[in-house]
Coordinates of C-alpha atoms in Angstrom, one line a residue:
Chain A
M23 CA 177.1 104.9 54.3
T24 CA 173.6 103.9 53.5
T25 CA 171.3 105.0 50.7
Y26 CA 167.9 106.3 51.4
R27 CA 165.1 107.1 48.9
F28 CA 162.9 110.1 49.4
A29 CA 160.2 112.0 47.6
V30 CA 159.6 115.7 47.7
N31 CA 156.1 116.9 46.9
V32 CA 155.8 120.6 45.9
L33 CA 152.3 122.1 45.7
P34 CA 150.9 125.6 45.6
R35 CA 150.2 126.9 49.1
D36 CA 146.6 127.1 50.3
G37 CA 145.1 130.3 49.1
I38 CA 147.5 130.7 46.3
L39 CA 145.8 130.6 42.9
D40 CA 146.5 127.3 41.0
P41 CA 145.8 127.9 37.3
Q42 CA 146.7 124.3 36.3
G43 CA 144.3 123.0 39.0
R44 CA 141.5 125.2 37.8
A45 CA 142.2 124.1 34.2
V46 CA 141.9 120.4 35.2
E47 CA 138.6 121.1 37.0
Q48 CA 137.2 122.9 33.9
S49 CA 138.3 120.0 31.7
L50 CA 136.6 117.5 33.9
D51 CA 133.3 119.4 33.5
H52 CA 133.6 119.2 29.8
L53 CA 134.4 115.4 30.1
D54 CA 131.3 114.8 32.2
V55 CA 133.4 113.7 35.2
A56 CA 131.4 114.8 38.2
G57 CA 132.2 115.1 41.9
V58 CA 135.9 116.2 41.5
A59 CA 137.0 119.3 43.3
G60 CA 139.9 120.9 45.0
V61 CA 142.4 120.0 42.3
R62 CA 146.0 121.2 43.0
V63 CA 148.7 120.5 40.5
G64 CA 152.4 120.4 41.6
R65 CA 155.6 118.6 41.2
R66 CA 157.1 115.4 42.7
V67 CA 160.8 114.8 42.8
E68 CA 162.2 111.4 43.9
L69 CA 165.8 111.0 44.8
T70 CA 168.3 108.7 46.5
V71 CA 170.7 110.1 49.1
E72 CA 173.8 108.4 50.4
A73 CA 174.5 109.4 54.0
P74 CA 175.7 107.9 57.3
D75 CA 172.2 107.8 58.8
E76 CA 168.6 108.7 57.9
N77 CA 168.5 112.0 59.8
T78 CA 171.5 113.3 57.8
A79 CA 169.9 112.1 54.6
R80 CA 166.6 113.7 55.4
A81 CA 168.3 117.0 56.3
T82 CA 169.9 117.1 52.9
V83 CA 166.6 116.5 51.2
E84 CA 164.8 119.1 53.3
R85 CA 167.4 121.6 52.3
L86 CA 167.1 120.8 48.6
A87 CA 163.3 120.9 48.9
R88 CA 163.4 124.3 50.4
D89 CA 166.2 125.9 48.4
L90 CA 166.0 124.3 45.0
F91 CA 162.8 122.3 44.4
S92 CA 160.3 124.9 45.6
N93 CA 159.6 128.6 45.8
P94 CA 158.6 128.8 49.5
L95 CA 156.7 132.1 48.9
I96 CA 154.0 130.4 46.9
E97 CA 154.7 126.6 47.3
Q98 CA 154.7 124.1 50.1
A99 CA 157.2 121.3 50.0
T100 CA 156.8 118.1 51.9
V101 CA 159.4 115.3 52.3
E102 CA 158.3 111.7 52.2
T103 CA 160.4 108.7 53.1
L104 CA 159.9 106.0 50.5
G105 CA 160.0 102.3 51.3
G106 CA 156.7 100.8 50.5
A107 CA 155.0 101.9 53.7
A108 CA 152.8 104.5 52.0
P109 CA 149.3 103.4 50.9
T110 CA 150.1 103.5 47.2
T111 CA 148.8 101.4 44.3
R112 CA 150.0 101.3 40.8
V113 CA 147.6 102.3 38.1
A114 CA 147.5 99.7 35.3
A115 CA 148.8 101.1 32.0
A116 CA 146.2 101.7 29.3
R117 CA 146.9 99.8 26.2
Chain B
M191 CA 128.0 110.8 49.5
T192 CA 131.4 111.2 51.2
T193 CA 134.4 113.1 50.1
Y194 CA 137.8 111.5 49.7
R195 CA 141.1 113.1 49.1
F196 CA 143.7 111.5 46.8
A197 CA 147.1 112.3 45.3
V198 CA 148.2 111.1 41.9
N199 CA 152.0 110.8 41.4
V200 CA 153.2 110.8 37.8
L201 CA 156.8 109.9 37.2
P202 CA 158.9 108.8 34.1
R203 CA 158.9 105.0 33.8
D204 CA 162.1 103.2 34.7
G205 CA 164.4 103.2 31.8
I206 CA 162.8 106.3 30.2
L207 CA 165.2 109.2 30.0
D208 CA 164.4 111.9 32.4
P209 CA 166.1 115.1 31.3
Q210 CA 164.8 117.2 34.2
G211 CA 166.2 114.6 36.7
R212 CA 169.5 114.7 34.9
A213 CA 169.5 118.5 35.0
V214 CA 168.9 118.5 38.8
E215 CA 171.8 116.0 39.3
Q216 CA 174.2 118.1 37.3
S217 CA 173.1 121.3 39.2
L218 CA 173.8 119.5 42.5
D219 CA 177.4 118.7 41.4
H220 CA 177.9 122.4 40.7
L221 CA 176.4 123.3 44.1
D222 CA 178.7 120.8 45.9
V223 CA 175.9 118.7 47.2
A224 CA 177.3 115.2 47.3
G225 CA 175.6 111.8 47.6
V226 CA 172.5 112.5 45.6
A227 CA 171.6 110.2 42.7
G228 CA 168.6 108.7 40.9
V229 CA 166.7 112.0 40.6
R230 CA 163.4 111.6 38.9
V231 CA 161.1 114.6 38.3
G232 CA 157.4 114.2 37.8
R233 CA 154.1 115.7 38.7
R234 CA 151.7 115.4 41.6
V235 CA 148.0 116.1 41.4
E236 CA 145.9 116.3 44.6
L237 CA 142.1 116.2 44.3
T238 CA 138.9 115.6 46.2
V239 CA 136.3 113.2 44.9
E240 CA 132.7 112.9 46.2
A241 CA 131.4 109.4 45.9
P242 CA 129.2 106.8 47.7
D243 CA 132.3 104.9 48.9
E244 CA 136.0 104.9 48.8
N245 CA 136.3 102.2 46.1
T246 CA 134.1 104.2 43.7
A247 CA 136.1 107.3 44.5
R248 CA 139.4 105.5 43.9
A249 CA 138.2 104.1 40.6
T250 CA 137.4 107.6 39.4
V251 CA 140.9 108.8 40.4
E252 CA 142.6 105.8 38.7
R253 CA 140.8 106.5 35.5
L254 CA 141.8 110.1 35.6
A255 CA 145.4 109.2 36.4
R256 CA 145.6 106.9 33.5
D257 CA 143.6 108.8 30.9
L258 CA 144.3 112.4 31.7
F259 CA 147.1 113.0 34.1
S260 CA 149.7 110.7 32.6
N261 CA 151.0 109.4 29.3
P262 CA 151.1 105.6 30.1
L263 CA 153.6 105.0 27.3
I264 CA 156.4 106.9 29.1
E265 CA 155.0 107.6 32.6
Q266 CA 153.9 105.6 35.6
A267 CA 151.0 107.0 37.7
T268 CA 150.4 105.9 41.2
V269 CA 147.3 106.8 43.3
E270 CA 147.7 107.6 47.0
T271 CA 144.9 107.9 49.6
L272 CA 145.5 111.1 51.6
G273 CA 144.5 111.3 55.2
G274 CA 147.6 112.0 57.4
A275 CA 148.7 108.3 57.5
A276 CA 151.6 108.8 55.1
P277 CA 155.0 109.4 56.7
T278 CA 155.2 113.0 55.6
T279 CA 156.8 116.0 57.2
R280 CA 156.4 119.6 56.3
V281 CA 159.5 121.5 55.3
A282 CA 159.8 124.7 57.2
A283 CA 159.4 127.7 54.9
A284 CA 162.6 129.8 54.4
R285 CA 162.1 133.4 55.4

């Protein structure tokens, strides 16, 4: 058995109203931050799965993403394999 | 000016208690899903920034990630450049 780490991103589907995203956009106007648009706010779940191989692990995660972590009627879930390959940078903590 | 699309992932820092993640783990036990551990639940914000170049756009996003989208005391924000390069698969919608 091997352990695999995944992330599930859950975001409102295109065309579905996203009140949180709209609220962020309006806040940015008030804060004089220009040039930001198309804000969508969702959830991210990271988890470790122990399975004989990666396909089995991913199948488990995709089932959880669909059945538990998202409402497929209004949300789109995507599964991401974690392992440092994604172009991600840490944001330095503010003091 | 060019538009760039980013995602900001906000997750509880290592060592910070994550009650939502614990709740998911406990639910999975009840649902007979085995082998899942280390569940962390956070937020994901996707947004488009218009800027002269990608570094300027990313600087704006990193500022927002630190100052608005996260609480740096207990949360870690990471910025991801979107563009189809990430190893991401769509989860088929349940009917």
